[in-house]
Coordinates of C-alpha atoms and ligand atoms in Angstrom, one line a residue:
X1 CA 166.6 63.1 40.8
X2 CA 162.9 62.9 41.5
X3 CA 163.7 63.5 45.1
X4 CA 165.8 66.4 44.0
X5 CA 162.9 67.8 42.1
X6 CA 160.5 67.4 44.9
X7 CA 162.8 69.0 47.3
X8 CA 163.0 72.1 45.0
X9 CA 159.2 72.1 44.6
X10 CA 158.9 71.9 48.4
X11 CA 161.3 74.8 48.9
X12 CA 159.7 76.9 46.3
X13 CA 156.3 76.3 47.9
X14 CA 157.7 77.2 51.2
X15 CA 159.5 80.2 49.8
X16 CA 156.2 81.3 48.2
X17 CA 154.1 80.7 51.2
X18 CA 156.8 82.7 53.4
X19 CA 156.7 85.4 50.8
X20 CA 152.8 85.5 50.8
X21 CA 152.9 85.6 54.7
X22 CA 155.3 88.6 54.6
X23 CA 153.2 90.3 52.1
X24 CA 150.1 89.6 54.3
X25 CA 151.8 90.9 57.2
X26 CA 152.9 93.9 55.5
X27 CA 149.4 94.3 54.1
X28 CA 148.0 94.1 57.5
X29 CA 150.2 96.4 59.1
X30 CA 149.5 98.8 56.4
X31 CA 145.9 98.5 57.0
X32 CA 146.3 98.9 60.8
X33 CA 148.1 102.1 60.0
X34 CA 145.4 103.3 57.7
X35 CA 142.7 102.2 60.3
X36 CA 144.8 104.5 62.9
X37 CA 144.7 107.2 60.7
X38 CA 141.0 107.1 59.8
X39 CA 140.2 106.7 63.6
X40 CA 142.3 109.8 64.2
X41 CA 140.5 111.6 61.4
X42 CA 137.0 110.9 62.8
X43 CA 138.0 111.8 66.3
X44 CA 139.3 115.1 65.0
X45 CA 136.2 115.6 62.7
X46 CA 133.9 114.7 65.8
X47 CA 135.8 117.1 67.8
X48 CA 135.7 119.9 65.4
X49 CA 132.0 119.2 64.8
X50 CA 131.3 119.3 68.7
X51 CA 133.1 122.5 69.1
X52 CA 131.1 123.9 66.0
X53 CA 127.9 122.7 67.6
X54 CA 128.8 124.2 70.9
X55 CA 129.9 127.5 69.5
X56 CA 126.5 127.5 67.6
X57 CA 124.6 126.8 70.8
X58 CA 126.6 129.5 72.7
X59 CA 125.8 132.0 69.9
X60 CA 122.1 130.9 69.7
X61 CA 122.0 131.1 73.4
X62 CA 123.6 134.7 73.4
X63 CA 121.1 135.8 70.8
X64 CA 118.2 134.2 72.7
X65 CA 119.5 136.0 76.0
X66 CA 119.8 139.2 73.8
X67 CA 116.2 138.9 72.4
X68 CA 114.8 138.3 75.9
X69 CA 116.7 141.0 77.5
X70 CA 115.8 143.4 74.8
X71 CA 112.3 142.5 75.1
X72 CA 112.5 143.2 78.9
X73 CA 114.3 146.4 78.2
X74 CA 111.6 147.6 75.8
X75 CA 108.6 146.4 77.9
X76 CA 109.9 148.1 81.2
X77 CA 109.7 151.9 79.9
X78 CA 106.5 150.9 77.8
X79 CA 104.9 149.6 80.9
X80 CA 105.7 152.7 82.9
X81 CA 104.1 154.8 80.0
X82 CA 101.0 152.7 79.7
X83 CA 100.6 152.3 83.6
X84 CA 101.0 156.3 84.3
X85 CA 98.7 157.2 81.2
X86 CA 96.2 154.8 82.7
X87 CA 96.6 156.5 86.2
X88 CA 96.3 159.9 84.6
X89 CA 93.2 159.0 82.7
X90 CA 91.5 157.7 86.0
X91 CA 91.8 161.1 87.5
X92 CA 92.0 159.5 90.7
X93 CA 95.3 160.9 91.8
X94 CA 96.6 164.0 93.7
X95 CA 97.2 167.0 91.8
X96 CA 100.7 167.3 93.0
X97 CA 101.5 163.9 91.4
X98 CA 100.9 165.0 87.9
X99 CA 104.2 166.5 87.0
X100 CA 105.7 163.5 88.6
X101 CA 103.8 161.2 86.5
X102 CA 104.4 163.2 83.4
X103 CA 108.5 163.2 84.1
X104 CA 108.1 159.2 84.6
X105 CA 106.4 159.2 81.0
X106 CA 108.8 161.7 79.4
X107 CA 111.8 159.7 80.8
X108 CA 110.4 156.4 80.0
X109 CA 109.7 157.5 76.3
X110 CA 113.3 158.8 76.0
X111 CA 114.7 155.5 77.3
X112 CA 112.4 153.6 74.6
X113 CA 113.7 156.1 71.9
X114 CA 117.3 155.3 72.8
X115 CA 116.8 151.6 72.6
X116 CA 115.2 151.8 69.2
X117 CA 117.8 154.3 67.9
X118 CA 120.4 151.8 69.1
X119 CA 119.0 149.1 67.4
X120 CA 118.6 150.9 64.2
X121 CA 122.5 152.4 64.5
X122 CA 123.7 148.8 65.4
X123 CA 122.0 147.1 62.2
X124 CA 123.2 150.1 60.1
X125 CA 126.8 149.6 61.2
X126 CA 126.5 145.8 60.6
X127 CA 125.5 146.2 57.1
X128 CA 128.2 148.9 56.6
X129 CA 125.7 151.4 55.6
X130 CA 126.7 153.8 58.4
X131 CA 128.0 157.3 57.1
X132 CA 130.2 159.5 59.2
X133 CA 129.6 163.4 58.2
X134 CA 132.6 165.6 59.6
X135 CA 132.0 169.3 60.0
X136 CA 133.7 172.3 61.7
X137 CA 132.7 172.2 65.1
X138 CA 133.4 173.6 68.4
X139 CA 133.9 170.3 70.3
X140 CA 134.6 171.8 73.6
X141 CA 131.2 173.4 73.4
X142 CA 129.5 170.0 72.4
X143 CA 131.3 168.1 75.3
X144 CA 130.4 170.6 78.0
X145 CA 126.8 170.3 76.8
X146 CA 127.0 166.5 77.2
X147 CA 128.6 167.0 80.7
X148 CA 125.7 169.5 81.8
X149 CA 123.1 167.0 80.6
X150 CA 124.6 164.3 82.9
X151 CA 125.3 166.4 85.8
X152 CA 121.7 166.2 87.0
X153 CA 122.1 162.3 87.4
X154 CA 125.6 162.8 89.0
X155 CA 124.3 165.0 91.7
X156 CA 121.1 162.8 92.3
X157 CA 123.6 160.0 92.7
X158 CA 126.0 161.8 94.9
X159 CA 128.8 161.3 92.4
X160 CA 131.4 163.9 91.8
X161 CA 131.6 164.7 88.2
X162 CA 134.1 166.6 86.3
X163 CA 135.2 167.6 82.9
X164 CA 138.8 168.8 82.0
X165 CA 140.4 170.1 78.6
X166 CA 144.0 170.5 77.7
X167 CA 145.1 174.0 77.9
X168 CA 145.5 174.7 74.2
X169 CA 142.4 172.8 73.2
X170 CA 141.5 173.9 69.5
X171 CA 138.4 176.2 69.1
X172 CA 137.2 174.0 65.9
X173 CA 138.0 170.4 65.0
X174 CA 136.8 168.7 61.9
X175 CA 134.7 166.1 63.2
X176 CA 131.3 164.2 63.2
X177 CA 130.4 165.9 66.5
X178 CA 126.8 163.9 66.8
X179 CA 128.8 160.6 66.9
X180 CA 131.4 161.9 69.0
X181 CA 128.8 162.9 71.5
X182 CA 126.8 159.6 71.1
X183 CA 130.3 157.8 71.8
X184 CA 131.1 159.9 75.1
X185 CA 127.5 159.7 76.3
X186 CA 127.5 156.0 76.2
X187 CA 130.8 155.8 78.2
X188 CA 129.5 158.7 80.7
X189 CA 126.1 157.1 81.1
X190 CA 128.0 153.6 81.8
X191 CA 130.4 155.4 84.1
X192 CA 127.6 157.0 86.2
X193 CA 125.6 153.8 86.2
X194 CA 128.2 151.7 87.6
X195 CA 129.7 154.1 90.2
X196 CA 128.2 154.2 93.6
X197 CA 127.6 157.2 95.9
X198 CA 130.8 159.2 96.8
X199 CA 132.7 158.0 93.6
X200 CA 134.0 160.1 90.8
X201 CA 133.6 160.2 87.2
X202 CA 135.8 162.5 85.3
X203 CA 136.1 163.3 81.6
X204 CA 139.4 164.0 80.2
X205 CA 139.8 165.7 76.8
X206 CA 143.2 166.3 75.5
X207 CA 144.5 167.4 72.0
X208 CA 147.8 166.6 70.9
X209 CA 148.8 169.0 68.2
X210 CA 152.2 167.3 67.2
X211 CA 150.2 164.0 66.3
X212 CA 146.8 166.0 65.4
X213 CA 145.2 163.4 67.8
X214 CA 142.2 163.9 70.1
X215 CA 142.4 161.6 73.3
X216 CA 139.3 161.4 75.4
X217 CA 139.1 159.3 78.6
X218 CA 136.0 158.8 80.7
X219 CA 137.5 157.6 84.1
X220 CA 135.5 156.2 87.0
X221 CA 135.9 154.9 90.6
X222 CA 133.0 152.5 90.0
X223 CA 132.7 148.6 90.3
X224 CA 135.0 147.7 87.4
X225 CA 134.6 144.7 85.3
X226 CA 136.0 141.1 85.9
X227 CA 138.8 139.8 84.2
X228 CA 137.1 137.2 82.4
X229 CA 134.6 139.7 80.9
X230 CA 137.1 142.2 80.0
X231 CA 138.0 140.6 76.5
X232 CA 134.2 140.3 75.3
X233 CA 132.9 143.5 76.8
X234 CA 133.0 145.3 73.3
X235 CA 131.3 142.5 71.6
X236 CA 127.6 143.0 70.6
X237 CA 125.0 141.7 72.9
X238 CA 127.7 141.1 75.7
X239 CA 127.1 142.4 79.3
X240 CA 129.4 141.2 82.1
X241 CA 127.1 138.7 83.1
X242 CA 123.4 138.3 83.8
X243 CA 123.7 139.5 87.4
X244 CA 124.9 142.9 86.2
X245 CA 122.0 142.9 83.8
X246 CA 119.5 142.3 86.3
X247 CA 120.9 144.9 88.6
X248 CA 121.6 147.6 86.2
X249 CA 119.4 146.9 83.0
X250 CA 120.7 147.9 79.6
X251 CA 120.8 146.1 76.1
X252 CA 124.5 145.5 75.8
X253 CA 124.7 147.3 72.5
X254 CA 126.2 150.6 73.7
X255 CA 129.8 149.6 73.7
X256 CA 129.5 147.6 70.5
X257 CA 128.2 150.7 68.8
X258 CA 130.7 153.1 70.4
X259 CA 133.8 150.8 69.3
X260 CA 132.7 150.5 65.6
X261 CA 131.9 154.2 65.5
X262 CA 135.3 155.0 66.9
X263 CA 136.9 152.7 64.3
X264 CA 134.8 154.2 61.4
X265 CA 136.3 157.3 62.4
X266 CA 139.8 155.9 62.1
X267 CA 140.2 155.9 66.0
X268 CA 141.2 153.3 68.5
X269 CA 139.4 152.6 71.6
X270 CA 141.1 152.8 74.9
X271 CA 140.0 150.5 77.9
X272 CA 141.3 149.4 81.1
X273 CA 139.4 148.2 84.2
X274 CA 140.3 147.0 87.7
X275 CA 137.5 145.1 89.5
X276 CA 136.2 146.9 92.4
X277 CA 138.5 149.9 91.6
X278 CA 137.3 151.6 88.5
X279 CA 137.4 151.7 84.7
X280 CA 138.7 154.0 81.9
X281 CA 137.0 154.0 78.6
X282 CA 138.0 156.4 75.8
X283 CA 139.6 156.7 72.6
X284 CA 142.2 158.1 70.4
X285 CA 141.4 159.7 67.0
X286 CA 143.2 161.5 64.3
X287 CA 141.3 164.9 63.8
X288 CA 142.3 168.0 62.1
X289 CA 142.0 171.7 63.3
X290 CA 139.7 173.8 61.2
X291 CA 140.3 177.3 60.5
X292 CA 138.2 179.8 62.0
X293 CA 135.9 181.6 59.4
X294 CA 134.8 185.3 60.1
X295 CA 131.2 184.9 61.4
X296 CA 129.1 187.2 59.0
X297 CA 126.0 187.4 61.0
X298 CA 125.5 188.8 64.4
X299 CA 124.6 186.4 67.0
X300 CA 120.8 186.6 67.2
X301 CA 118.7 185.8 70.1
X302 CA 117.1 182.5 69.6
X303 CA 113.9 180.8 71.1
X304 CA 111.7 184.0 69.8
X305 CA 110.0 182.9 66.8
X306 CA 110.0 185.5 64.2
X307 CA 108.3 183.1 61.7
X308 CA 105.7 184.9 59.6
X309 CA 103.7 183.1 56.7
X310 CA 101.9 179.9 56.8
X311 CA 103.2 176.5 57.2
X312 CA 101.7 173.5 55.3
X313 CA 102.0 170.0 57.2
X314 CA 101.7 167.1 55.1
X315 CA 101.1 164.1 57.6
X316 CA 98.7 161.4 57.7
X317 CA 98.8 160.2 61.2
X318 CA 96.4 161.5 63.7
X319 CA 98.6 161.4 66.8
X320 CA 101.5 163.0 64.9
X321 CA 99.0 165.9 63.2
X322 CA 98.0 166.6 66.9
X323 CA 101.3 166.6 68.3
X324 CA 102.6 169.1 65.6
X325 CA 99.6 171.1 65.9
X326 CA 100.1 171.8 69.6
X327 CA 103.8 172.6 69.0
X328 CA 103.0 175.1 66.3
X329 CA 100.2 176.7 68.2
X330 CA 102.5 176.9 71.3
X331 CA 104.6 179.0 68.8
X332 CA 102.0 181.0 67.4
X333 CA 102.7 180.0 64.0
X334 CA 99.9 179.5 61.4
X335 CA 99.5 176.3 59.5
X336 CA 97.3 173.9 57.5
X337 CA 97.4 170.2 57.3
X338 CA 97.0 167.9 54.3
X339 CA 97.0 164.3 54.6
X340 CA 98.8 162.8 51.5
X341 CA 101.3 163.8 49.0
X342 CA 98.7 164.3 46.2
X343 CA 96.9 167.0 48.4
X344 CA 100.2 168.6 49.4
X345 CA 100.9 169.1 45.5
X346 CA 97.6 170.8 44.9
X347 CA 97.9 172.8 48.1
X348 CA 101.2 174.0 47.2
X349 CA 100.1 174.8 43.8
X350 CA 97.1 176.9 45.0
X351 CA 98.6 178.9 47.9
X352 CA 101.6 180.7 49.0
X353 CA 102.9 178.8 52.0
X354 CA 106.3 179.9 53.6
X355 CA 107.4 176.2 54.4
X356 CA 106.3 172.6 53.9
X357 CA 106.7 170.0 56.6
X358 CA 106.4 166.7 54.8
X359 CA 106.1 163.3 56.0
X360 CA 107.3 160.6 54.0
X361 CA 105.0 157.7 54.4
X362 CA 101.7 158.6 53.3
X363 CA 98.9 157.0 51.5
X364 CA 98.1 157.7 47.8
X365 CA 101.6 159.5 47.4
X366 CA 104.8 159.6 49.4
X367 CA 106.4 162.9 50.7
X368 CA 109.2 162.1 48.5
X369 CA 107.1 161.6 45.2
X370 CA 105.1 164.7 46.2
X371 CA 108.5 166.7 46.6
X372 CA 109.7 165.6 43.0
X373 CA 106.4 166.9 41.7
X374 CA 106.6 170.1 43.5
X375 CA 110.0 170.9 42.4
X376 CA 109.0 170.8 38.8
X377 CA 106.9 173.9 39.3
X378 CA 108.2 175.5 42.5
X379 CA 111.9 175.3 43.2
X380 CA 112.0 177.9 45.8
X381 CA 109.5 176.6 48.6
X382 CA 111.5 175.1 51.5
X383 CA 110.4 171.6 52.2
X384 CA 111.5 170.0 55.5
X385 CA 111.0 166.2 55.6
X386 CA 109.6 164.8 59.0
X387 CA 111.3 161.4 59.4
X388 CA 110.4 158.6 62.1
X389 CA 113.7 156.8 61.8
X390 CA 116.2 159.6 61.2
X391 CA 118.8 157.4 59.4
X392 CA 121.6 159.2 57.6
X393 CA 121.1 157.4 54.6
X394 CA 117.5 158.3 54.4
X395 CA 118.4 161.9 55.0
X396 CA 120.6 161.8 52.0
X397 CA 117.5 160.4 49.9
X398 CA 115.4 163.2 51.1
X399 CA 117.9 165.8 49.9
X400 CA 118.3 164.1 46.7
X401 CA 114.6 164.6 45.9
X402 CA 114.9 168.2 46.5
X403 CA 113.9 168.5 50.3
X404 CA 116.0 171.1 52.1
X405 CA 116.3 169.5 55.7
X406 CA 115.0 166.7 57.8
X407 CA 113.3 167.1 61.1
X408 CA 113.1 163.8 63.1
X409 CA 110.0 162.5 64.9
X410 CA 108.8 163.0 67.6
X411 CA 108.9 166.7 66.7
X412 CA 111.5 168.2 69.3
X413 CA 110.4 172.0 69.8
X414 CA 114.2 173.1 69.9
X415 CA 114.9 171.6 66.5
X416 CA 111.6 172.8 65.1
X417 CA 112.6 176.5 66.2
X418 CA 115.9 176.1 64.5
X419 CA 114.3 175.0 61.3
X420 CA 111.9 177.8 61.6
X421 CA 114.8 180.4 62.2
X422 CA 116.7 179.1 59.1
X423 CA 113.7 179.4 56.6
X424 CA 111.9 182.3 58.0
Ligands
LIG501 P1 124.5 148.3 78.5 O1 123.3 149.2 77.8 O2 124.0 147.0 78.9 O3 125.0 149.2 79.5 P2 127.0 148.5 77.2 O4 127.6 147.8 75.9 O5 127.1 150.0 77.2 O6 125.4 148.0 77.3 O7 127.9 148.0 78.3 C1 127.9 146.6 78.5 C2 128.4 146.1 79.9 O8 129.7 146.5 80.1 C3 127.5 146.7 80.9 O9 126.3 146.0 81.1 C4 128.6 146.5 82.2 O10 128.5 145.2 82.6 C5 129.8 146.7 81.6 N1 130.2 148.3 81.7 C6 130.3 149.2 80.8 N2 131.0 150.2 81.2 C7 131.3 150.0 82.6 C8 131.7 150.8 83.7 N3 132.0 152.0 83.6 N4 132.0 150.2 84.7 C9 131.6 148.8 84.9 N5 131.0 148.1 84.0 C10 130.8 148.6 82.7

């Protein structure tokens, strides 16, 4: 009997041990699985982190390259300006070289201004503050103008340069012509830059009436763009590669700005390139045809200033005062200068000016505040803002406080003449 009991006990114990061994095995295989999963998770996370880190490094490197390239781009024209001004101050140069030096200084200043405008446009586009202002415009005339501006460079480079319009191209389209010319100028300037001697650059402009769509292409027979670089060529800061940058210069912002502008105007970019053969840069954009209005005024001859009366110039910066004084003297227009907003108010109160040219950033009182004050007692006098950064949003602010127009600095004679003609 006892023996039976012992046997049963032994059996039970054996079974219990087996069960616990089975459980142990099951648990350890579960543990093994968990461990495997964990390891996989860790590997995946590490991979993700490494990719993120690499991407961040690449982004940082791209930005670094951009900043150092930008600084190079800004320094180059600036060095030319400073260098040639110094040469001219030394008066140890041949008289004949004078206009050549002036041209270099002029070209370098324009390059510098273009870079700064690009940076401003780019940051405005990034923050979504860019506004498009469509007007009724003769786009053909505007594009012909772009063409003639670039013709000189084409001739110098011995590149044949053409422009073509479709037969029934509309006289007037509703479009922001400034932005269209900016985009086309960028495409054309690149095409001429990357097309060697004896090549061809052609601007093809077509209006599809059925779809109310403008199709514009700038076609070149230049160096083209490598396949690997084609996907990123419209990204900001990107250039094909560093060798291109070294050889041709440039900030790498132009195409990024052009693409964003095209898209802001509900258009789509056209791009094709074959290395060593050439490239096509362009866009398709829905645009409506404007109805022609009868011109009321006869076409007056421009360029002759028939502006009488005295202008009040409110500006505090000495260099700007000198510059605007020279331009106004050349145009035989009489003017007086005050150096802050407060003085501008009392000058307008006590005199009878025909026009005020008003800087905004002045000591004591800004141009905008001064205008608000002037408008309380004089609603009629035309006030034209002198703006250093010519941003669209800023222009609206000037108009809101009661100014009539905006002139961008540095003062450009043609634009000033237009203003004088308008408010004479
Ligand atoms: P950048 O001011 O540097 O020219 P862009 O954004 O206008 O800046 O152009 C970026 C890059 O695209 C150029 O540096 C060049 O590598 C390439 N690229 C643009 N247009 C052309 C073209 N027509 N032919 C060949 N390469 C071009």
